[in-house]
Amino acid sequence: MGYDVIVIGLGGMGSAAAYHLAARGQRVLGLEKFTPAHDKGSSHGGSRIIRQSYFEDPAYVPLLLRSYELWNKLATDSQRDVYRITGGLFIGPPDCQTVAGSLTASLRWRLPHEVLDAGEIRSRYPNFTPGADDIALYEQMAGFARPELTVASHLGLAEQAGATLQFGEEVLEWAETASGVTVRTGRGTYAAGQLVICPGAWAPQLLTEFGIPITIERQVLYWLDPIGGAAPFAEHPIFIQEGADGMQIYGFPAIDGARGGVKVAFFRKGVVCTPDTIDRTVYDHEVREMRTRAAELLPALDGRCLQSATCMYSNTPDQNFVIARHPECASVTVACGFSGHGFKFVPVVGEILADLAIDGSTGHPISLFDPKRLVSI
């Protein structure tokens, strides 16, 4: 049969796109190389921070406000705990990006927030030991999303809306035709009027003709066993802390019970790789470095590492996303380069991709994500 839209890649963005397209009555075929909600790319690891006081750029905030509405709708429609509001602390020297950028976004968009000095941080959140000159922006609406559950929920709702989803089916090539596109896999060739490509870390291979510069980096996630037990971390804000060296770490409450540990990680401390060459082994020296750094801020996290995992960031040179309909290929829409901070946008990116595939444009502000800023296409 013919389809209205084929979606390549059913991770965070692709699963959301498949759902939004199918919910609007489109005949959707979704193709995924791996299993549903797999752990080979960038949409796994049990938790992802969500926040509105966006230190990267205040221009993201309108998309975040809509994304929060859609997170709530996804939770309601799926009847699953896909996200949770915990509050969030963004800690560091007053002039660092993590703090100053968060404050700028909060003030510009009138987001509920507080500014705490080091003493107030320690008094309110005794797990933390900030530096004497550190401050924090506290955001009420910060929290975390469950990536695997989010992907599974979008996939389930997409199928309920009529989408055909096929897994373990790698895309070998795609081509534009007079009437739309064809996509060839190891199982067959499919035709559709529109193609949406959400390749994640496979963007460099699938999008070579676009010339979009994307670098893939290996990242490591750690679950540390708090000294004295996980109970003090059960009701705890998410956090991002920036040190004097500019390096950021982030972490979560103990969201997986007394034996689940506290998840922490460095932000943007990666090694260049490809999906085929990524080293999935986590080494003792990496664990020691994470424990030492985490314990400087949260002394109880100088406990043993219960588990670790690797994932991949797909980074653009300016760390902004790529979301666009190709100006020379009217049948093709691309979403990639989410640079380690994209998952909180999953629901709204799905909505945007449906807009672009069906209407050719969107009312959402996405000029920041035009790939022409990176390369002439």
XYZ file of C-alpha atoms in Angstrom:
377
model
C 0.000 0.000 0.000
C 1.037 3.617 -0.378
C 1.475 5.886 2.611
C 1.030 9.575 3.206
C 4.187 9.816 5.342
C 7.113 7.523 6.101
C 9.025 8.230 9.324
C 12.601 6.937 9.495
C 13.775 6.437 13.069
C 11.351 5.812 15.934
C 13.315 7.114 18.897
C 12.243 10.181 20.828
C 11.538 12.520 17.909
C 10.418 9.912 15.386
C 7.948 8.246 17.743
C 6.402 11.632 18.529
C 6.217 12.496 14.828
C 4.540 9.181 14.010
C 1.966 9.811 16.720
C 1.141 13.388 15.729
C 0.905 12.468 12.049
C -1.335 9.461 12.672
C -3.504 11.455 15.079
C -4.185 13.885 12.224
C -5.406 11.103 9.969
C -2.239 10.523 7.963
C -1.401 7.028 6.734
C 1.935 6.568 8.494
C 4.682 3.990 8.096
C 7.363 4.097 10.790
C 10.659 2.288 10.234
C 13.164 1.549 12.992
C 16.478 -0.297 12.799
C 16.247 -1.600 16.362
C 13.548 -2.689 18.815
C 10.953 -0.318 20.323
C 12.408 2.080 22.938
C 15.892 0.602 22.449
C 19.108 1.561 24.264
C 21.417 1.956 21.255
C 20.956 5.689 20.598
C 19.990 8.759 22.596
C 16.507 8.053 24.006
C 17.280 5.822 26.975
C 18.848 5.960 30.421
C 15.739 6.150 32.586
C 15.450 9.935 32.935
C 15.947 13.243 31.149
C 15.793 16.707 32.703
C 12.936 18.957 31.662
C 13.066 22.682 32.455
C 11.769 26.009 31.205
C 14.359 28.573 32.372
C 16.519 27.757 29.398
C 20.092 28.940 29.834
C 21.062 27.901 26.287
C 18.871 30.575 24.674
C 15.613 32.258 25.778
C 14.325 31.716 22.229
C 13.622 28.078 23.190
C 11.161 28.991 25.931
C 7.973 29.282 23.812
C 8.628 25.787 22.478
C 9.151 24.535 26.017
C 5.863 26.011 27.194
C 4.044 24.171 24.411
C 6.072 21.032 25.085
C 4.918 21.063 28.711
C 1.301 21.186 27.533
C 1.972 18.186 25.325
C 3.806 16.304 28.083
C 0.654 16.651 30.139
C -1.504 15.468 27.243
C 0.768 12.486 26.640
C 0.581 11.505 30.311
C -3.214 11.789 30.228
C -3.714 9.970 26.938
C -1.268 7.159 27.721
C -2.149 6.930 31.423
C 1.570 6.650 32.129
C 3.940 8.588 34.382
C 5.993 9.920 31.473
C 7.158 13.004 33.372
C 7.307 14.415 36.887
C 7.765 17.915 38.285
C 10.355 18.028 41.068
C 11.685 21.579 40.938
C 15.208 22.272 39.789
C 18.384 23.949 41.052
C 20.806 25.557 38.601
C 23.958 26.249 40.597
C 27.241 28.027 40.010
C 29.005 31.387 40.054
C 26.576 34.255 39.399
C 28.038 35.023 35.988
C 28.200 31.448 34.649
C 25.921 30.405 31.798
C 23.980 27.903 33.911
C 22.890 30.574 36.399
C 22.947 33.811 34.392
C 21.333 32.225 31.338
C 18.590 30.616 33.416
C 17.875 33.937 35.102
C 17.743 35.769 31.767
C 15.208 33.281 30.382
C 13.138 33.376 33.570
C 12.947 37.142 33.619
C 12.238 37.498 29.913
C 9.370 35.011 29.987
C 8.195 35.690 33.554
C 8.767 32.128 34.679
C 8.273 31.333 38.394
C 11.705 31.206 40.013
C 13.789 32.125 43.061
C 17.435 33.119 43.413
C 19.174 31.498 46.397
C 22.579 32.265 47.880
C 24.907 29.523 49.114
C 23.534 29.607 52.647
C 19.951 29.370 51.436
C 20.845 26.437 49.188
C 22.412 24.548 52.120
C 19.554 25.403 54.464
C 16.781 24.372 52.086
C 18.578 21.451 50.457
C 21.084 20.067 52.979
C 22.410 17.433 50.580
C 24.199 20.210 48.678
C 27.487 21.878 49.618
C 27.836 24.743 47.132
C 30.872 27.000 47.037
C 30.768 30.098 49.226
C 30.227 32.372 46.236
C 27.821 30.110 44.376
C 24.172 30.991 43.912
C 21.307 29.026 42.418
C 18.237 29.723 40.383
C 15.400 27.537 41.606
C 12.766 26.742 38.986
C 9.440 25.411 40.195
C 8.510 23.707 36.927
C 11.693 21.712 36.370
C 11.612 17.953 36.631
C 12.330 14.882 34.565
C 10.880 12.781 31.776
C 11.132 9.016 31.396
C 12.623 8.525 27.900
C 11.856 4.845 27.341
C 8.319 5.271 28.657
C 7.849 8.374 26.510
C 8.912 6.575 23.343
C 6.760 3.544 24.174
C 3.761 5.769 24.892
C 4.081 7.693 21.626
C 4.481 4.426 19.715
C 1.436 2.908 21.376
C -0.724 5.945 20.677
C 0.532 6.082 17.081
C -0.534 2.487 16.522
C -3.904 3.173 18.131
C -4.325 6.023 15.626
C -3.598 3.676 12.726
C 0.153 3.953 12.129
C 2.067 0.947 10.817
C 5.312 0.569 12.788
C 8.012 -1.866 11.702
C 11.059 -2.686 13.820
C 14.327 -4.441 13.104
C 14.193 -2.909 9.624
C 17.178 -0.833 8.629
C 16.754 1.812 5.941
C 19.309 1.345 3.171
C 18.461 4.324 1.008
C 15.731 6.789 0.141
C 15.031 8.823 -2.977
C 12.738 11.616 -4.078
C 10.326 10.773 -6.899
C 7.899 12.748 -9.024
C 5.075 11.891 -6.612
C 6.942 11.904 -3.310
C 9.578 9.507 -1.992
C 10.622 5.877 -1.978
C 12.429 4.192 0.905
C 14.326 0.916 0.482
C 15.051 -1.427 3.370
C 16.299 -4.991 3.592
C 12.674 -6.142 3.426
C 11.288 -4.067 0.601
C 10.657 -0.679 -0.978
C 7.949 1.679 0.236
C 6.399 4.762 -1.323
C 4.854 7.822 0.301
C 4.024 11.419 -0.401
C 6.272 12.713 2.401
C 9.330 11.534 4.302
C 10.318 12.542 7.850
C 13.870 11.601 8.856
C 14.721 11.429 12.571
C 18.086 9.666 12.432
C 19.600 10.526 15.800
C 23.256 9.528 15.889
C 22.915 7.999 12.429
C 22.427 11.447 10.862
C 25.894 11.612 9.257
C 25.189 8.384 7.325
C 21.566 9.012 6.357
C 21.940 12.701 5.552
C 25.246 12.885 3.684
C 23.680 14.711 0.744
C 22.443 17.468 3.056
C 25.958 18.357 4.152
C 24.837 19.144 7.718
C 27.898 19.046 10.015
C 27.064 16.828 12.984
C 29.567 15.299 15.394
C 28.623 12.219 17.420
C 29.963 11.966 20.968
C 29.964 9.155 23.506
C 28.506 10.155 26.864
C 28.398 8.190 30.118
C 25.622 8.003 32.728
C 26.246 6.867 36.320
C 23.998 5.672 39.144
C 25.726 6.248 42.499
C 24.694 4.661 45.789
C 24.400 7.486 48.360
C 26.319 7.050 51.583
C 23.691 6.678 54.286
C 21.015 5.520 51.877
C 18.819 6.969 49.157
C 16.020 8.292 51.392
C 17.358 11.917 51.546
C 17.342 11.940 47.740
C 13.804 10.660 47.272
C 12.144 14.088 47.350
C 14.873 16.087 45.704
C 15.140 18.602 42.867
C 16.899 17.872 39.624
C 20.074 19.920 39.382
C 22.660 21.290 37.007
C 25.866 22.683 38.493
C 28.604 24.576 36.675
C 32.061 24.756 38.191
C 34.656 27.486 37.908
C 36.176 25.548 34.990
C 32.901 25.778 33.047
C 32.244 22.035 33.297
C 28.648 21.104 34.123
C 27.294 18.092 35.949
C 23.633 17.216 36.350
C 21.565 14.811 38.375
C 18.191 13.572 39.536
C 16.306 12.460 42.627
C 16.470 8.798 43.625
C 13.612 7.993 41.277
C 14.048 4.216 41.164
C 13.676 3.396 44.845
C 16.059 2.624 47.661
C 18.293 0.361 45.566
C 18.222 2.357 42.349
C 20.853 4.946 43.239
C 21.082 8.568 42.142
C 21.777 9.218 38.477
C 24.450 11.815 37.670
C 26.531 12.672 34.619
C 28.852 15.217 33.102
C 27.240 17.423 30.464
C 29.252 17.610 27.236
C 32.248 15.602 28.383
C 32.354 13.209 25.486
C 34.623 11.405 23.063
C 33.965 11.609 19.333
C 32.631 8.333 17.961
C 30.144 6.834 15.539
C 27.267 4.455 16.302
C 29.496 1.639 15.037
C 32.640 2.601 16.965
C 31.238 3.789 20.302
C 32.958 2.130 23.246
C 30.180 0.790 25.465
C 32.572 -0.115 28.289
C 32.644 2.311 31.229
C 36.070 2.352 32.858
C 37.107 2.601 36.504
C 38.859 5.930 35.979
C 35.662 7.392 34.543
C 33.692 6.242 37.580
C 36.290 7.717 39.936
C 36.202 11.060 38.142
C 32.402 11.204 38.307
C 32.277 10.222 41.988
C 34.893 12.836 42.902
C 33.146 15.611 40.996
C 29.667 14.714 42.267
C 30.866 14.458 45.874
C 32.208 18.009 45.755
C 28.618 19.193 45.452
C 26.777 16.315 47.151
C 29.137 14.552 49.610
C 26.792 11.596 50.034
C 27.354 10.657 46.399
C 30.871 9.446 47.116
C 29.386 5.958 47.223
C 29.874 3.012 44.920
C 28.642 3.039 41.353
C 25.667 0.717 41.066
C 25.474 0.825 37.282
C 26.513 2.867 34.286
C 25.483 3.262 30.679
C 26.561 5.012 27.509
C 24.562 7.099 25.075
C 25.324 9.447 22.198
C 24.969 13.174 21.646
C 24.551 14.393 18.068
C 26.115 17.859 18.148
C 25.823 20.688 15.655
C 28.616 23.310 15.649
C 26.425 25.853 17.483
C 24.576 23.200 19.577
C 21.201 24.309 18.211
C 18.879 21.804 16.580
C 18.196 21.125 12.912
C 14.471 21.017 12.122
C 13.455 21.923 8.599
C 11.765 20.982 5.399
C 14.434 20.816 2.731
C 13.992 23.793 0.382
C 15.015 21.726 -2.641
C 13.254 18.498 -1.635
C 9.691 19.455 -0.819
C 8.876 15.874 0.179
C 11.558 15.599 2.875
C 11.612 16.925 6.465
C 14.587 16.441 8.764
C 15.005 16.601 12.558
C 18.486 15.978 13.944
C 21.442 17.458 15.820
C 19.699 17.740 19.180
C 23.073 18.231 20.868
C 22.345 16.628 24.218
C 19.513 18.953 25.242
C 16.679 17.924 22.954
C 14.609 15.311 24.765
C 12.509 17.790 26.728
C 11.247 19.044 23.341
C 10.147 15.620 22.074
C 6.370 16.261 22.181
C 6.523 19.648 20.474
C 9.047 18.486 17.879
C 6.590 15.745 16.953
C 3.936 18.403 16.473
C 6.293 20.567 14.399
C 7.278 17.660 12.154
C 3.630 16.858 11.532
C 3.037 20.521 10.601
C 5.953 20.536 8.163
C 5.077 17.217 6.526
C 1.387 18.025 6.107
C 1.344 21.793 5.578
C 4.910 22.617 4.607
C 5.214 25.140 7.451
C 4.586 25.527 11.167
C 3.390 28.285 13.433
C 6.086 27.402 15.963
C 9.242 29.569 16.033
C 11.884 27.350 14.425
C 14.067 29.802 12.483
C 16.872 29.072 14.950
C 16.936 25.507 13.626
C 17.315 26.275 9.907
C 20.227 24.172 8.569
C 21.157 26.971 6.179
C 22.918 28.607 9.132
C 25.365 25.696 9.038
C 25.786 24.976 5.351
C 24.402 26.106 1.998
C 21.935 23.534 0.739
